[in-house]
Amino acid sequence: LAHILAYAVQELFPGVKFGIGPAIENGFYYDFDLPKSLTPDDLPTIEEKMKELIKQNIKFEKRIVSKAKVKEIFKDQPYKLELTEEFAEVRPLSIYKSGEFVDLCEGPHVKSTKDIPVEGFKLTKIAGAYWRGLERNPMLTRIYGVAFKTKKELENHLLKEQEAEK
């Protein structure tokens, strides 16, 4: 889902620069350097674009690539270039291609978006996050989401979150 979130943001906000997008407990996030500020009102639009992409049965294709190839692919993505330098020292570099979106990622992933429950996720919040957690670095926009196997599990989780806030 982090890749699909980034793909959706790429479609909606041309010129975006990508940070990282890991899975976390009960969900995922992705960090973006965007040409405009986002608000919580933008999340439903991004979610809808994600659902459109998921319904397209997009395959996740992994490739091991050379450092030179990664640098060519991400020539306009400074954060990915920085990660490339670091990762190339410790492991083979791999990319995942999903439709028109390519990301530097170790994986593994589901085979295609048909394996993602279209009603099992929700984008939950936007926050600021310094690149690599260092305040001297640029502030990126972090979008968080939660993910479950079913709509019911998602609804139960969101209800628990609401109750905890009260």
mmCIF file of C-alpha atoms in Angstrom:
data_model
loop_
_atom_site.group_PDB
_atom_site.id
_atom_site.type_symbol
_atom_site.label_atom_id
_atom_site.label_comp_id
_atom_site.label_asym_id
_atom_site.label_seq_id
_atom_site.Cartn_x
_atom_site.Cartn_y
_atom_site.Cartn_z
ATOM 1 C CA LEU A 1 0.000 0.000 0.000
ATOM 2 C CA ALA A 2 2.906 2.375 0.569
ATOM 3 C CA HIS A 3 3.846 1.986 -3.112
ATOM 4 C CA ILE A 4 0.238 2.562 -4.171
ATOM 5 C CA LEU A 5 0.075 5.647 -1.944
ATOM 6 C CA ALA A 6 3.219 7.010 -3.609
ATOM 7 C CA TYR A 7 1.860 6.133 -7.064
ATOM 8 C CA ALA A 8 -1.382 8.003 -6.288
ATOM 9 C CA VAL A 9 0.517 11.038 -4.991
ATOM 10 C CA GLN A 10 2.693 10.983 -8.126
ATOM 11 C CA GLU A 11 -0.454 11.048 -10.276
ATOM 12 C CA LEU A 12 -2.093 13.845 -8.274
ATOM 13 C CA PHE A 13 0.937 16.044 -7.563
ATOM 14 C CA PRO A 14 3.439 16.032 -10.456
ATOM 15 C CA GLY A 15 6.928 17.017 -9.381
ATOM 16 C CA VAL A 16 6.786 15.192 -6.047
ATOM 17 C CA LYS A 17 10.078 13.963 -4.586
ATOM 18 C CA PHE A 18 9.938 10.623 -2.760
ATOM 19 C CA GLY A 19 11.449 9.802 0.608
ATOM 20 C CA ILE A 20 10.761 6.404 2.155
ATOM 21 C CA GLY A 21 7.580 4.393 2.611
ATOM 22 C CA PRO A 22 7.857 1.482 5.011
ATOM 23 C CA ALA A 23 5.279 -0.847 6.463
ATOM 24 C CA ILE A 24 4.691 -0.277 10.179
ATOM 25 C CA GLU A 25 2.499 -1.976 12.755
ATOM 26 C CA ASN A 26 -1.098 -1.988 11.399
ATOM 27 C CA GLY A 27 -0.195 0.070 8.390
ATOM 28 C CA PHE A 28 2.288 2.159 6.482
ATOM 29 C CA TYR A 29 3.505 5.658 5.790
ATOM 30 C CA TYR A 30 5.341 7.471 3.022
ATOM 31 C CA ASP A 31 7.379 10.666 3.138
ATOM 32 C CA PHE A 32 7.045 13.210 0.330
ATOM 33 C CA ASP A 33 8.617 16.495 -0.684
ATOM 34 C CA LEU A 34 5.602 18.057 -2.371
ATOM 35 C CA PRO A 35 5.169 21.126 -4.561
ATOM 36 C CA LYS A 36 2.262 22.197 -2.291
ATOM 37 C CA SER A 37 1.201 21.723 1.309
ATOM 38 C CA LEU A 38 -1.386 19.056 2.050
ATOM 39 C CA THR A 39 -4.212 19.157 4.554
ATOM 40 C CA PRO A 40 -6.375 16.359 5.971
ATOM 41 C CA ASP A 41 -8.973 17.370 3.344
ATOM 42 C CA ASP A 42 -6.606 15.980 0.674
ATOM 43 C CA LEU A 43 -6.614 12.458 2.144
ATOM 44 C CA PRO A 44 -9.986 11.321 0.692
ATOM 45 C CA THR A 45 -8.873 12.367 -2.815
ATOM 46 C CA ILE A 46 -5.613 10.451 -2.442
ATOM 47 C CA GLU A 47 -7.504 7.429 -1.055
ATOM 48 C CA GLU A 48 -9.853 7.425 -4.037
ATOM 49 C CA LYS A 49 -6.925 7.543 -6.453
ATOM 50 C CA MET A 50 -5.363 4.609 -4.547
ATOM 51 C CA LYS A 51 -8.580 2.608 -4.900
ATOM 52 C CA GLU A 52 -8.662 3.329 -8.640
ATOM 53 C CA LEU A 53 -5.103 2.027 -8.945
ATOM 54 C CA ILE A 54 -5.790 -1.066 -6.839
ATOM 55 C CA LYS A 55 -8.744 -1.997 -9.050
ATOM 56 C CA GLN A 56 -6.449 -1.988 -12.108
ATOM 57 C CA ASN A 57 -4.748 -5.236 -11.032
ATOM 58 C CA ILE A 58 -1.280 -3.669 -11.277
ATOM 59 C CA LYS A 59 1.600 -6.114 -10.923
ATOM 60 C CA PHE A 60 4.545 -5.547 -8.575
ATOM 61 C CA GLU A 61 7.632 -6.405 -10.599
ATOM 62 C CA LYS A 62 10.957 -6.719 -8.773
ATOM 63 C CA ARG A 63 14.285 -6.234 -10.546
ATOM 64 C CA ILE A 64 17.832 -6.291 -9.223
ATOM 65 C CA VAL A 65 19.640 -3.376 -10.857
ATOM 66 C CA SER A 66 23.088 -1.834 -10.919
ATOM 67 C CA LYS A 67 23.917 1.304 -8.978
ATOM 68 C CA ALA A 68 24.356 3.127 -12.295
ATOM 69 C CA LYS A 69 20.887 2.066 -13.452
ATOM 70 C CA VAL A 70 19.311 3.142 -10.148
ATOM 71 C CA LYS A 71 21.004 6.532 -10.453
ATOM 72 C CA GLU A 72 19.615 6.856 -13.978
ATOM 73 C CA ILE A 73 16.078 5.875 -12.894
ATOM 74 C CA PHE A 74 16.066 8.271 -9.924
ATOM 75 C CA LYS A 75 18.087 11.118 -11.455
ATOM 76 C CA ASP A 76 15.383 13.613 -10.406
ATOM 77 C CA GLN A 77 14.820 12.067 -6.964
ATOM 78 C CA PRO A 78 17.490 13.381 -4.540
ATOM 79 C CA TYR A 79 16.314 11.340 -1.555
ATOM 80 C CA LYS A 80 16.381 8.097 -3.555
ATOM 81 C CA LEU A 81 19.870 8.975 -4.826
ATOM 82 C CA GLU A 82 21.063 9.440 -1.249
ATOM 83 C CA LEU A 83 19.598 6.071 -0.238
ATOM 84 C CA THR A 84 21.189 4.451 -3.296
ATOM 85 C CA GLU A 85 24.653 5.446 -2.112
ATOM 86 C CA GLU A 86 23.995 3.975 1.331
ATOM 87 C CA PHE A 87 22.264 0.766 0.236
ATOM 88 C CA ALA A 88 24.730 -0.047 -2.557
ATOM 89 C CA GLU A 89 27.436 -0.546 0.084
ATOM 90 C CA VAL A 90 25.545 -3.286 1.949
ATOM 91 C CA ARG A 91 23.275 -5.164 -0.465
ATOM 92 C CA PRO A 92 22.203 -5.586 -4.070
ATOM 93 C CA LEU A 93 19.903 -2.790 -5.194
ATOM 94 C CA SER A 94 16.364 -3.699 -6.132
ATOM 95 C CA ILE A 95 13.475 -1.738 -7.549
ATOM 96 C CA TYR A 96 9.779 -2.474 -7.740
ATOM 97 C CA LYS A 97 7.777 -1.319 -10.732
ATOM 98 C CA SER A 98 4.025 -0.929 -10.311
ATOM 99 C CA GLY A 99 2.420 0.499 -13.411
ATOM 100 C CA GLU A 100 3.999 3.920 -13.980
ATOM 101 C CA PHE A 101 5.562 4.019 -10.515
ATOM 102 C CA VAL A 102 9.057 2.763 -9.697
ATOM 103 C CA ASP A 103 10.516 2.636 -6.200
ATOM 104 C CA LEU A 104 13.782 1.628 -4.613
ATOM 105 C CA CYS A 105 12.723 -1.222 -2.343
ATOM 106 C CA GLU A 106 13.920 -4.538 -0.972
ATOM 107 C CA GLY A 107 10.460 -6.150 -0.821
ATOM 108 C CA PRO A 108 8.881 -8.674 -0.840
ATOM 109 C CA HIS A 109 5.385 -7.699 -1.965
ATOM 110 C CA VAL A 110 2.111 -9.173 -3.067
ATOM 111 C CA LYS A 111 2.096 -10.166 -6.744
ATOM 112 C CA SER A 112 -0.448 -7.546 -7.787
ATOM 113 C CA THR A 113 -2.934 -5.026 -6.477
ATOM 114 C CA LYS A 114 -5.710 -7.623 -6.816
ATOM 115 C CA ASP A 115 -4.262 -9.068 -3.577
ATOM 116 C CA ILE A 116 -4.918 -5.803 -1.704
ATOM 117 C CA PRO A 117 -8.354 -5.447 -0.078
ATOM 118 C CA VAL A 118 -9.655 -2.236 -1.646
ATOM 119 C CA GLU A 119 -11.859 -1.538 1.406
ATOM 120 C CA GLY A 120 -9.271 -2.642 3.984
ATOM 121 C CA PHE A 121 -7.218 0.546 4.293
ATOM 122 C CA LYS A 122 -7.601 4.180 5.253
ATOM 123 C CA LEU A 123 -5.266 7.149 5.193
ATOM 124 C CA THR A 124 -5.317 8.496 8.725
ATOM 125 C CA LYS A 125 -3.146 11.560 9.114
ATOM 126 C CA ILE A 126 -0.555 13.938 7.755
ATOM 127 C CA ALA A 127 2.512 14.928 9.727
ATOM 128 C CA GLY A 128 5.835 16.607 9.167
ATOM 129 C CA ALA A 129 8.994 14.516 9.303
ATOM 130 C CA TYR A 130 12.560 15.638 8.835
ATOM 131 C CA TRP A 131 14.380 13.638 6.180
ATOM 132 C CA ARG A 132 16.308 10.880 7.986
ATOM 133 C CA GLY A 133 15.019 12.259 11.312
ATOM 134 C CA LEU A 134 17.557 15.099 11.394
ATOM 135 C CA GLU A 135 16.321 18.641 11.950
ATOM 136 C CA ARG A 136 19.035 20.094 9.689
ATOM 137 C CA ASN A 137 17.432 18.196 6.779
ATOM 138 C CA PRO A 138 14.335 19.240 4.813
ATOM 139 C CA MET A 139 10.911 18.789 6.371
ATOM 140 C CA LEU A 140 8.881 16.274 4.370
ATOM 141 C CA THR A 141 5.161 15.528 4.425
ATOM 142 C CA ARG A 142 4.410 12.116 5.937
ATOM 143 C CA ILE A 143 1.097 10.452 5.121
ATOM 144 C CA TYR A 144 0.059 7.620 7.434
ATOM 145 C CA GLY A 145 -2.392 4.855 6.689
ATOM 146 C CA VAL A 146 -3.732 1.735 8.366
ATOM 147 C CA ALA A 147 -4.368 -1.545 6.601
ATOM 148 C CA PHE A 148 -6.302 -4.703 7.361
ATOM 149 C CA LYS A 149 -7.465 -7.791 5.506
ATOM 150 C CA THR A 150 -11.137 -6.825 5.683
ATOM 151 C CA LYS A 151 -13.348 -3.755 5.869
ATOM 152 C CA LYS A 152 -14.734 -5.062 9.181
ATOM 153 C CA GLU A 153 -11.258 -5.280 10.741
ATOM 154 C CA LEU A 154 -10.552 -1.735 9.543
ATOM 155 C CA GLU A 155 -13.837 -0.447 11.005
ATOM 156 C CA ASN A 156 -13.123 -2.158 14.335
ATOM 157 C CA HIS A 157 -9.664 -0.598 14.474
ATOM 158 C CA LEU A 158 -10.978 2.888 13.654
ATOM 159 C CA LEU A 159 -13.683 2.531 16.301
ATOM 160 C CA LYS A 160 -11.073 1.543 18.917
ATOM 161 C CA GLU A 161 -8.978 4.558 17.909
ATOM 162 C CA GLN A 162 -11.991 6.872 18.321
ATOM 163 C CA GLU A 163 -12.753 5.407 21.739
ATOM 164 C CA ALA A 164 -9.132 5.781 22.835
ATOM 165 C CA GLU A 165 -9.153 9.454 21.825
ATOM 166 C CA LYS A 166 -12.241 10.082 23.965
#
